[in-house]
Amino acid sequence: MIVLEVENYQQMSEKAANIMFQYVAEGKKAVLGLATGGTPVKTYDLLVSRIQNEKTDLSHVHTVNLDEYIGLDEKHPQSYHHFMEEHLFQHVPIPKKQTHLPNGNAEDLNEECIHYEQIIESLGGVDIQLLGIGANGHIGFNEPGTPFDQKTHLVDLAPSTREANARFFASLDEVPKKAITMGIATIMNSKNILLLASGESKADALKQLIEGSVSEACPATVLQKHPSLTIIADEAALSSLSDEARSKINQSNVSC
Ligand code: GLP
């Protein structure tokens, strides 16, 4: 695990955008696992600027998103399809047919879960998976209690997750109750993982992730077992760390 501590959201986003840019600028096939939510918005902004300024060829880039709400039209402003168009896809030349999100309106949602896994497999797996983290330690929409061996599946969203995401909707009632998400096993299969966290609301979850014991009660703790995990977090998000964990980060800014 590599933990990069930065001062604030802006610095977190700059570092993350630079890392993501390296993957797409190499000129060889890259499969990006993408995330939504408030956390990566600035990362996408900065990535878009860099790609536009440098006129980067993205014909070799493929994307797979973590999750999508069930029952929201793709054009709904809060669907993750819409989010990705708004923050990334419409601004950069990734071929449309190379961008993938789970279809939360599929007629057979169980079949869609299998189909989504097949897409990821056919691409040869994810090279780098971008992740945020929920205040309850969820990753993607894998809520506390999700078995670690699950692949793409359907979930009932935790009340706390719906409440956290209500800020993007007109009211809590409008937040969908179900979603389709890559499972923990899917996420753990990614070759590299880049997790971003900013703000005090993530401090407890991040403390669990960095120094807690691995437990399905806090899904993000499974990431301790990933061979190539980088966390970029700001001071507020790291504010609950014990002195011991903090000193390890400060000494080397790398290991934990
Ligand atoms: C959402 C998403 C996650 C995201 C997390 C944190 O519900 N499904 O992929 O990482 O919650 O969101 P935010 O970045 O808005 O705090």
Coordinates of C-alpha atoms and ligand atoms in Angstrom, one line a residue:
M1 CA 0.0 0.0 0.0
I2 CA 1.3 3.4 -0.9
V3 CA -0.3 6.4 0.9
L4 CA 0.3 9.8 -0.6
E5 CA -0.8 12.6 1.8
V6 CA -1.6 15.9 0.2
E7 CA -2.9 19.1 1.6
N8 CA -6.3 19.4 0.0
Y9 CA -8.8 18.3 -2.7
Q10 CA -7.0 20.3 -5.4
Q11 CA -3.6 18.6 -4.8
M12 CA -5.3 15.2 -4.6
S13 CA -6.9 15.8 -7.9
E14 CA -3.7 17.0 -9.6
K15 CA -1.8 13.9 -8.5
A16 CA -4.6 11.5 -9.5
A17 CA -5.0 13.2 -12.9
N18 CA -1.2 12.9 -13.5
I19 CA -1.3 9.2 -12.7
M20 CA -4.4 8.5 -14.9
F21 CA -2.8 10.5 -17.7
Q22 CA 0.3 8.3 -17.7
Y23 CA -1.9 5.3 -18.5
V24 CA -3.6 6.9 -21.5
A25 CA -0.5 8.7 -22.8
E26 CA 1.6 5.5 -23.1
G27 CA 0.1 4.8 -26.5
K28 CA -0.7 1.2 -25.8
K29 CA -4.0 -0.4 -24.9
A30 CA -5.2 0.8 -21.5
V31 CA -8.3 -0.3 -19.7
L32 CA -9.4 2.3 -17.1
G33 CA -11.8 1.4 -14.3
L34 CA -13.7 4.6 -13.6
A35 CA -15.6 5.9 -10.6
T36 CA -18.3 8.5 -10.1
G37 CA -19.3 10.6 -7.1
G38 CA -18.0 14.0 -5.9
T39 CA -14.5 12.9 -5.3
P40 CA -13.1 12.3 -8.8
V41 CA -14.8 15.4 -10.4
K42 CA -11.8 17.6 -10.4
T43 CA -9.5 14.7 -11.4
Y44 CA -11.6 14.3 -14.5
D45 CA -11.5 18.1 -15.1
L46 CA -7.7 18.1 -15.0
L47 CA -7.4 15.0 -17.0
V48 CA -9.6 16.5 -19.7
S49 CA -7.5 19.7 -19.8
R50 CA -4.3 17.7 -20.2
I51 CA -5.7 15.4 -22.9
Q52 CA -7.0 18.4 -24.8
N53 CA -3.8 20.5 -24.4
E54 CA -1.6 17.6 -25.5
K55 CA -4.1 16.4 -28.2
T56 CA -3.6 12.9 -26.8
D57 CA -4.7 10.0 -29.0
L58 CA -7.2 7.8 -27.0
S59 CA -8.1 5.3 -29.7
H60 CA -6.4 2.6 -27.6
V61 CA -8.3 3.5 -24.4
H62 CA -11.2 1.4 -23.0
T63 CA -13.2 2.3 -19.9
V64 CA -15.4 0.3 -17.5
N65 CA -17.3 2.0 -14.8
L66 CA -17.8 0.6 -11.3
D67 CA -21.5 1.0 -10.9
E68 CA -24.8 2.4 -11.9
Y69 CA -28.2 3.0 -10.3
I70 CA -31.0 0.7 -11.2
G71 CA -34.1 2.2 -12.8
L72 CA -32.7 5.7 -13.6
D73 CA -32.8 6.6 -17.3
E74 CA -29.3 7.0 -18.8
K75 CA -30.2 10.6 -19.6
H76 CA -31.2 11.4 -16.0
P77 CA -28.8 14.0 -14.7
Q78 CA -27.8 11.8 -11.8
S79 CA -27.3 8.6 -13.7
Y80 CA -23.7 7.6 -13.8
H81 CA -24.0 7.3 -17.6
H82 CA -24.8 11.0 -17.6
F83 CA -22.1 11.8 -15.0
M84 CA -19.4 10.2 -17.2
E85 CA -20.6 12.0 -20.4
E86 CA -20.6 15.3 -18.5
H87 CA -17.3 15.0 -16.8
L88 CA -15.2 13.0 -19.2
F89 CA -16.6 11.3 -22.3
Q90 CA -18.0 14.3 -24.2
H91 CA -14.7 16.1 -23.8
V92 CA -12.2 13.5 -24.9
P93 CA -11.8 11.2 -28.0
I94 CA -12.3 7.8 -26.4
P95 CA -14.3 5.8 -29.0
K96 CA -17.8 5.6 -27.6
K97 CA -18.0 1.8 -28.2
Q98 CA -15.0 1.5 -25.9
T99 CA -16.8 3.0 -22.9
H100 CA -18.8 0.7 -20.7
L101 CA -21.1 1.1 -17.7
P102 CA -23.4 -1.4 -16.2
N103 CA -26.9 -1.1 -17.7
G104 CA -29.2 -0.4 -14.8
N105 CA -32.2 -0.6 -17.1
A106 CA -31.5 -4.0 -18.6
E107 CA -34.5 -6.3 -18.9
D108 CA -32.7 -9.1 -17.2
L109 CA -30.5 -7.5 -14.5
N110 CA -28.9 -10.8 -13.4
E111 CA -27.9 -11.5 -17.0
E112 CA -26.5 -7.9 -17.2
C113 CA -24.2 -8.7 -14.2
I114 CA -22.8 -11.7 -16.1
H115 CA -22.5 -9.8 -19.3
Y116 CA -20.6 -7.0 -17.6
E117 CA -18.1 -9.4 -16.2
Q118 CA -17.6 -10.8 -19.7
I119 CA -16.9 -7.4 -21.0
I120 CA -14.2 -6.8 -18.4
E121 CA -12.7 -10.2 -19.1
S122 CA -12.8 -9.7 -22.9
L123 CA -10.8 -6.5 -22.4
G124 CA -8.1 -8.5 -20.5
G125 CA -9.0 -6.9 -17.1
V126 CA -8.7 -3.5 -15.7
D127 CA -5.2 -1.8 -15.8
I128 CA -6.0 0.9 -13.2
Q129 CA -9.2 1.1 -11.1
L130 CA -10.0 4.6 -9.8
L131 CA -12.0 4.4 -6.5
G132 CA -13.6 6.7 -4.1
I133 CA -14.7 5.5 -0.7
G134 CA -18.1 5.8 1.1
A135 CA -18.2 7.1 4.7
N136 CA -19.3 3.6 5.7
G137 CA -16.3 2.1 3.9
H138 CA -18.2 1.1 0.7
I139 CA -16.3 0.8 -2.6
G140 CA -18.3 1.0 -5.8
F141 CA -21.7 0.2 -4.3
N142 CA -20.4 -2.7 -2.2
E143 CA -22.0 -2.0 1.1
P144 CA -20.9 -3.3 4.5
G145 CA -21.5 -7.1 4.7
T146 CA -20.8 -7.7 1.0
P147 CA -18.9 -11.0 0.6
F148 CA -15.4 -10.4 -0.7
D149 CA -15.8 -13.1 -3.4
Q150 CA -18.7 -11.4 -5.2
K151 CA -18.4 -10.3 -8.8
T152 CA -20.7 -7.8 -10.5
H153 CA -24.1 -8.0 -8.7
L154 CA -27.2 -6.2 -7.7
V155 CA -27.4 -4.3 -4.4
D156 CA -29.8 -2.7 -2.0
L157 CA -28.2 0.6 -1.1
A158 CA -27.6 1.3 2.6
P159 CA -29.8 4.1 4.0
S160 CA -26.6 6.0 4.8
T161 CA -25.4 5.8 1.2
R162 CA -28.8 7.0 -0.1
E163 CA -28.6 9.9 2.4
A164 CA -25.1 10.8 1.4
N165 CA -26.0 10.8 -2.3
A166 CA -29.3 12.7 -1.7
R167 CA -27.3 15.9 -2.1
F168 CA -27.2 15.3 -5.8
F169 CA -31.0 14.7 -6.1
A170 CA -34.0 17.0 -5.4
S171 CA -34.9 14.9 -2.4
L172 CA -34.0 11.6 -0.6
D173 CA -37.1 10.0 -2.1
E174 CA -35.7 10.4 -5.6
V175 CA -32.4 8.5 -4.7
P176 CA -32.7 5.0 -6.2
K177 CA -32.8 2.1 -3.7
K178 CA -30.9 -0.4 -5.8
A179 CA -27.8 -0.4 -7.9
I180 CA -25.6 -2.7 -10.0
T181 CA -22.0 -2.7 -9.1
M182 CA -18.7 -4.5 -9.8
G183 CA -18.1 -6.8 -6.9
I184 CA -15.2 -6.8 -4.5
A185 CA -13.7 -9.7 -6.4
T186 CA -14.0 -7.8 -9.7
I187 CA -12.3 -4.7 -8.1
M188 CA -9.6 -6.9 -6.5
N189 CA -8.8 -8.4 -10.0
S190 CA -7.7 -4.9 -11.3
K191 CA -4.0 -4.8 -11.9
N192 CA -3.6 -1.5 -10.0
I193 CA -5.9 0.5 -7.8
L194 CA -5.9 4.2 -7.1
L195 CA -8.2 5.3 -4.2
L196 CA -8.9 8.9 -3.6
A197 CA -10.3 10.5 -0.4
S198 CA -10.8 14.0 0.6
G199 CA -12.5 15.6 3.6
E200 CA -13.2 14.7 7.2
S201 CA -16.3 12.7 6.4
K202 CA -14.0 10.0 5.0
A203 CA -11.6 10.0 7.9
D204 CA -13.1 7.0 9.8
A205 CA -13.4 4.9 6.7
L206 CA -9.9 5.7 5.7
K207 CA -8.5 4.9 9.2
Q208 CA -10.2 1.5 8.9
L209 CA -8.8 0.9 5.4
I210 CA -5.3 1.8 6.4
E211 CA -5.0 0.3 9.9
G212 CA -8.1 -1.6 10.7
S213 CA -8.5 -5.4 10.4
V214 CA -9.8 -6.8 7.2
S215 CA -13.5 -7.3 7.5
E216 CA -16.6 -7.4 5.4
A217 CA -18.1 -4.9 7.9
C218 CA -15.8 -2.3 6.2
P219 CA -15.5 -3.4 2.5
A220 CA -12.6 -1.1 1.7
T221 CA -10.4 -3.0 4.2
V222 CA -10.1 -5.8 1.6
L223 CA -7.8 -3.4 -0.4
Q224 CA -5.1 -4.0 2.2
K225 CA -4.6 -7.3 0.4
H226 CA -4.2 -5.8 -3.1
P227 CA -0.7 -6.0 -4.4
S228 CA -0.8 -2.5 -6.0
L229 CA -2.9 -0.1 -4.1
T230 CA -2.1 3.7 -4.1
I231 CA -4.1 6.0 -1.8
I232 CA -4.1 9.7 -2.4
A233 CA -5.7 11.4 0.5
D234 CA -5.8 14.9 2.0
E235 CA -5.0 15.9 5.5
A236 CA -8.7 16.0 6.6
A237 CA -9.3 12.5 5.2
L238 CA -6.2 11.2 7.1
S239 CA -7.0 13.1 10.3
S240 CA -8.2 10.0 12.3
L241 CA -5.1 8.0 11.7
S242 CA -3.2 6.8 14.8
D243 CA 0.1 8.5 15.5
E244 CA 1.9 5.2 14.6
A245 CA 0.3 5.0 11.1
R246 CA 0.7 8.7 10.6
S247 CA 4.4 8.5 11.3
K248 CA 4.9 5.7 8.9
I249 CA 3.3 7.8 6.2
N250 CA 5.3 10.9 7.2
Q251 CA 8.6 9.1 7.3
S252 CA 8.5 7.7 3.8
N253 CA 5.3 9.1 2.4
V254 CA 5.0 5.6 0.9
S255 CA 4.6 2.6 3.2
C256 CA 2.1 1.4 5.6
Ligands
GLP1 C1 -20.9 6.6 -4.2 C2 -20.3 5.7 -5.4 C3 -18.9 5.3 -5.1 C4 -18.2 6.5 -4.5 C5 -18.7 6.8 -3.1 C6 -18.2 8.1 -2.5 O1 -22.1 6.1 -3.7 N1 -21.1 4.6 -5.7 O2 -18.3 4.8 -6.2 O3 -16.8 6.3 -4.4 O4 -20.1 6.8 -3.1 O5 -18.8 9.2 -3.1 P1 -18.3 10.7 -3.0 O6 -17.0 10.7 -3.8 O7 -19.4 11.5 -3.6 O8 -18.0 11.0 -1.6

